[in-house]
mmCIF file of C-alpha atoms and ligand atoms in Angstrom:
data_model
loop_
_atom_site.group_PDB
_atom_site.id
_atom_site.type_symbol
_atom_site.label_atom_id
_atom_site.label_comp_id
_atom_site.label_asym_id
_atom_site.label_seq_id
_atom_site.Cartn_x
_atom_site.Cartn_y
_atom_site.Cartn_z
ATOM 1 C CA UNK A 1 -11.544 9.229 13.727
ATOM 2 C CA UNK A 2 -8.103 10.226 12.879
ATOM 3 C CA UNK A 3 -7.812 11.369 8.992
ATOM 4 C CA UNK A 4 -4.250 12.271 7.312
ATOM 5 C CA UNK A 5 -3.679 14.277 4.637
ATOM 6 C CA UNK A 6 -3.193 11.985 1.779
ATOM 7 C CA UNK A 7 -0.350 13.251 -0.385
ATOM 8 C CA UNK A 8 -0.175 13.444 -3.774
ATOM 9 C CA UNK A 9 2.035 12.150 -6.602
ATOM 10 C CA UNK A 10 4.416 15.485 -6.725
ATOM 11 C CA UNK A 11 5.345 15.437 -3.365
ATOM 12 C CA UNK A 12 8.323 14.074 -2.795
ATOM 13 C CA UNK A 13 8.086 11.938 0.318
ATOM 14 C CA UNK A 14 6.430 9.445 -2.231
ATOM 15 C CA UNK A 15 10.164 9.299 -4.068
ATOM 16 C CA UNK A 16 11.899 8.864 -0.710
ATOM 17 C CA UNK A 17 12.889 5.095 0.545
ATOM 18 C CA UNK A 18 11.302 4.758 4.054
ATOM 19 C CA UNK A 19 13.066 3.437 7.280
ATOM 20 C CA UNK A 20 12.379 0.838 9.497
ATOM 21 C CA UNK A 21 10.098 1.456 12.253
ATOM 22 C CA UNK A 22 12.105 1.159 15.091
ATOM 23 C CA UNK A 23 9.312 1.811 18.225
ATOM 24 C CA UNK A 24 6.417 -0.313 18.594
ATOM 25 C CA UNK A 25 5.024 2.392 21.088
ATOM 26 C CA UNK A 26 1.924 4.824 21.413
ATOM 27 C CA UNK A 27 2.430 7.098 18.103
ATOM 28 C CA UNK A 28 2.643 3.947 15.995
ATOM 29 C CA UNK A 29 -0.152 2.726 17.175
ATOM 30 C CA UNK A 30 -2.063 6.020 16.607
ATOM 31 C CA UNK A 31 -0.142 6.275 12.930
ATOM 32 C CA UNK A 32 -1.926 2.961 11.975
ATOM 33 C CA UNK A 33 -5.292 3.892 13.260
ATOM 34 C CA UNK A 34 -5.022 6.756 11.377
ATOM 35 C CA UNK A 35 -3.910 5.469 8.589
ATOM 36 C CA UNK A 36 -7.011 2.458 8.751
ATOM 37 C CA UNK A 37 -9.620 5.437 9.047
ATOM 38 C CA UNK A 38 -8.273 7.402 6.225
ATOM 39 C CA UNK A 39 -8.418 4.259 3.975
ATOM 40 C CA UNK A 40 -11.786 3.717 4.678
ATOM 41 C CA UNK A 41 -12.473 7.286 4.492
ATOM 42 C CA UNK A 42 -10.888 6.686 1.180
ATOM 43 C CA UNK A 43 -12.985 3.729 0.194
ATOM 44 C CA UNK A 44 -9.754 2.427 -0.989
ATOM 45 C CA UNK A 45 -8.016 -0.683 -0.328
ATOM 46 C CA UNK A 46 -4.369 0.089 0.584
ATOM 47 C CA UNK A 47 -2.448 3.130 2.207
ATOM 48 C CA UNK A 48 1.484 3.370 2.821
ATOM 49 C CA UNK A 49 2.519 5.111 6.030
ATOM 50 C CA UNK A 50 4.626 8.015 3.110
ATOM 51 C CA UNK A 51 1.334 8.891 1.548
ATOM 52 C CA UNK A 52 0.406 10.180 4.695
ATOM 53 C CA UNK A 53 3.885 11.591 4.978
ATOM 54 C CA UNK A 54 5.875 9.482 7.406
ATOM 55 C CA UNK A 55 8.966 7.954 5.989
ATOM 56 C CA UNK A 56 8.351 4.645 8.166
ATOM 57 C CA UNK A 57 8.106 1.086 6.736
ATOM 58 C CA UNK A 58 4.163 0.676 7.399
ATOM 59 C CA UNK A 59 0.956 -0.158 5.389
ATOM 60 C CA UNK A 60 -2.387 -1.018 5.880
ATOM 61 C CA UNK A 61 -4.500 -3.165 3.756
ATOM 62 C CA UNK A 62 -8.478 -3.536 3.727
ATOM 63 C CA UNK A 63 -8.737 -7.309 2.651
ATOM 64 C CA UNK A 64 -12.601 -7.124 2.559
ATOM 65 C CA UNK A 65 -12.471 -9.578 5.922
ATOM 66 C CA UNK A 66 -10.162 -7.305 7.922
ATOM 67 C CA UNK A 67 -7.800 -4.503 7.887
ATOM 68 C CA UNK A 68 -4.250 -5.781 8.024
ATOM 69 C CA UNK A 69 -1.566 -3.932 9.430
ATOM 70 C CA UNK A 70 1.951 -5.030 8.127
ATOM 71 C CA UNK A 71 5.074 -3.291 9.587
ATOM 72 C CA UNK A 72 8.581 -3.649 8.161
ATOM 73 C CA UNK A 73 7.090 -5.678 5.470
ATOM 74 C CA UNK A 74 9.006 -8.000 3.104
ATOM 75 C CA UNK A 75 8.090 -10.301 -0.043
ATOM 76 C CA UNK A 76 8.866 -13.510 0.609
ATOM 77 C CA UNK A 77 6.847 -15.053 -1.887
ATOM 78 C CA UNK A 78 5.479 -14.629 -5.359
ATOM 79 C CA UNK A 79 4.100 -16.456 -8.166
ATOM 80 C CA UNK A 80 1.785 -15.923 -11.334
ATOM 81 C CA UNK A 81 1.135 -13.144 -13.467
ATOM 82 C CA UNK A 82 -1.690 -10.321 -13.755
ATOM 83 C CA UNK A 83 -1.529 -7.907 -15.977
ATOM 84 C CA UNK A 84 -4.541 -5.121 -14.736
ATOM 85 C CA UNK A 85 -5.651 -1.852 -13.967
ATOM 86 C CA UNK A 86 -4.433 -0.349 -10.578
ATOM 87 C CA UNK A 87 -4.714 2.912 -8.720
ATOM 88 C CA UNK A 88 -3.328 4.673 -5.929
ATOM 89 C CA UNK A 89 -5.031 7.437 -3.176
ATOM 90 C CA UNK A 90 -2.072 9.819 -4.445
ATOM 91 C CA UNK A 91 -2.616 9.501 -8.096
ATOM 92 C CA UNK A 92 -6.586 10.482 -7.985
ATOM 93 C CA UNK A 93 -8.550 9.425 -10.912
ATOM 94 C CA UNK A 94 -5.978 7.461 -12.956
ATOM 95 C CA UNK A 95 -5.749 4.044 -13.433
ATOM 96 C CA UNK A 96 -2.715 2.499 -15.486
ATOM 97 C CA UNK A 97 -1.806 -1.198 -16.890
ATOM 98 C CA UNK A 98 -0.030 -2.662 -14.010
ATOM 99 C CA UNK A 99 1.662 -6.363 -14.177
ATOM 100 C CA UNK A 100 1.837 -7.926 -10.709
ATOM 101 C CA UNK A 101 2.481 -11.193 -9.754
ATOM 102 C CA UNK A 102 -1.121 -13.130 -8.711
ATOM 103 C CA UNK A 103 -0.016 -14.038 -5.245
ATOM 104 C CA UNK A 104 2.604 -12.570 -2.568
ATOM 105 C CA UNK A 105 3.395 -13.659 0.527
ATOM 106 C CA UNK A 106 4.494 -10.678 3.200
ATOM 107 C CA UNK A 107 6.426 -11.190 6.040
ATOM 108 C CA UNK A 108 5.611 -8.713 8.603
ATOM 109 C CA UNK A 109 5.437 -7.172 12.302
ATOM 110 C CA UNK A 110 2.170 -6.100 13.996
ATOM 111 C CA UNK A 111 1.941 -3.079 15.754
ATOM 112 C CA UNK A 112 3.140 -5.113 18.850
ATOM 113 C CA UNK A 113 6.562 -5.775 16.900
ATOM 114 C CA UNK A 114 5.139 -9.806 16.716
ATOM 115 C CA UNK A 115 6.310 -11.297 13.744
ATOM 116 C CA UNK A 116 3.246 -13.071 11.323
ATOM 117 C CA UNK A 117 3.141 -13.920 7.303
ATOM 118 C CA UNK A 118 0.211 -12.822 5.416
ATOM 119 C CA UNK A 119 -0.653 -13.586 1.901
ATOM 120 C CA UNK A 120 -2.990 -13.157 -0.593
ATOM 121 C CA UNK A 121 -4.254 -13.125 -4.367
ATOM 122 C CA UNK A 122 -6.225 -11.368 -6.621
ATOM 123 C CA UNK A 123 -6.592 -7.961 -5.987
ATOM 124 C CA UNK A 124 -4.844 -8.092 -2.188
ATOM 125 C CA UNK A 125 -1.610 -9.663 -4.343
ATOM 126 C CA UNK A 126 -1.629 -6.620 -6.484
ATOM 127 C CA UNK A 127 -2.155 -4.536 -3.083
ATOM 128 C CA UNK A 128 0.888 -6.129 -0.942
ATOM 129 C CA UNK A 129 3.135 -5.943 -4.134
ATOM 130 C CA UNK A 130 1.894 -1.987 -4.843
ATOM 131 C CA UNK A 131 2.532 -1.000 -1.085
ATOM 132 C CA UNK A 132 5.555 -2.482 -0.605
ATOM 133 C CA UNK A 133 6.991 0.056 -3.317
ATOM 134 C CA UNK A 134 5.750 2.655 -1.945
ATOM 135 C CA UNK A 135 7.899 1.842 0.877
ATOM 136 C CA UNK A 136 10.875 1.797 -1.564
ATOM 137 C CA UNK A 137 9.577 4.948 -3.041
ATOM 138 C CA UNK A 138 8.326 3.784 -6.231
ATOM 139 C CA UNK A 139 5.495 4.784 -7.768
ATOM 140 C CA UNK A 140 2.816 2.351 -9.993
ATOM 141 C CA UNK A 141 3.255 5.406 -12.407
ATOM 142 C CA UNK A 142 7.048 4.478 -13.157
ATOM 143 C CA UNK A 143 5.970 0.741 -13.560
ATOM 144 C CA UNK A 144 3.023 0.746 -15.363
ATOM 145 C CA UNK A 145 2.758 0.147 -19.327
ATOM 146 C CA UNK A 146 0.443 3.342 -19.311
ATOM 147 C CA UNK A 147 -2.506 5.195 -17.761
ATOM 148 C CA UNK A 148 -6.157 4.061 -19.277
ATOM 149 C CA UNK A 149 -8.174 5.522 -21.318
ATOM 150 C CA UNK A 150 -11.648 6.561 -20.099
ATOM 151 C CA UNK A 151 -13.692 4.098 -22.100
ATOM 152 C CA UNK A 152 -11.668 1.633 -21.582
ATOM 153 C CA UNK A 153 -12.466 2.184 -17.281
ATOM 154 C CA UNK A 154 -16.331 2.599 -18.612
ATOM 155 C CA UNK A 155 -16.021 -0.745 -19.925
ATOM 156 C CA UNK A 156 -14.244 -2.105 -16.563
ATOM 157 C CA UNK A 157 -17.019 -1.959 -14.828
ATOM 158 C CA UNK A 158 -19.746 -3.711 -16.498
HETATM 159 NI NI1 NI B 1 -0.667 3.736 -3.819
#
């Protein structure tokens, strides 16, 4: 087990745009193992390579079936609407109104530099489209419509 730090909102590598990643070698391939135990470690569902504060263009996200690892990601597809509640690892606690489109389409590389498309809807939409920014340095905070309430999460989970 390999467990980062995960960094919190006032840092500022979370307001930094990332670069590419460059070197398909050894210490990206330990970066994303890292990164896949401290998600789980987590129990969350996606973690952005600058949360764990490297300025590099990779995420992983826990799709319930497998733990995908997208490098250099791009959008290349969207459609629909959700308007939900959303969290992050680096905003601990909070949830705000988020809208998201209902399904992206990522175009990515694997840690191998191969080239593959993943998509997905629901909740992994919301994920793609909310790690992505991170990647651009944008937070859900400075997207949202605003934070939740506390009875309005009690009445989330029913
Ligand atoms: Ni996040």
């Amino acid at each position: 087990m390999g467990l980062r730090k995960i960094l919190t909102d006032k840092d500022p590598a979370l307001h930094k745009v990332c670069r590419p990643v460059e070197k398909f070698d050894w210490r990206l391939h330990k970066l994303l193992d890292d990164m896949a135990d401290t998600l789980a470690e987590a129990n969350g569902v996606g973690l952005a390579a600058p949360q764990v504060g490297i300025l590099r263009r990779a995420v992983v996200v826990d799709t319930g079936e497998e733990v995908l690892e997208l490098v250099n990601p791009t959008l290349v597809e969207t459609s629909g609407e959700q308007t939900g509640a959303e969290g992050c690892l680096s905003v601990p606690g909070k949830y705000g109104l988020v809208k998201r489109p209902y399904y992206a389409k990522v175009r990515a590389q694997d840690r191998n530099g191969e080239w593959f498309e993943a998509e997905g809807e629901g909740l992994i939409g919301r994920c793609f489209c909310h790690e992505l920014d991170h990647l651009d340095g944008i937070m859900y905070t400075e997207i949202m419509e605003r934070f939740l309430t506390e009875e309005e999460l009690a009445g989330e989970d029913e």
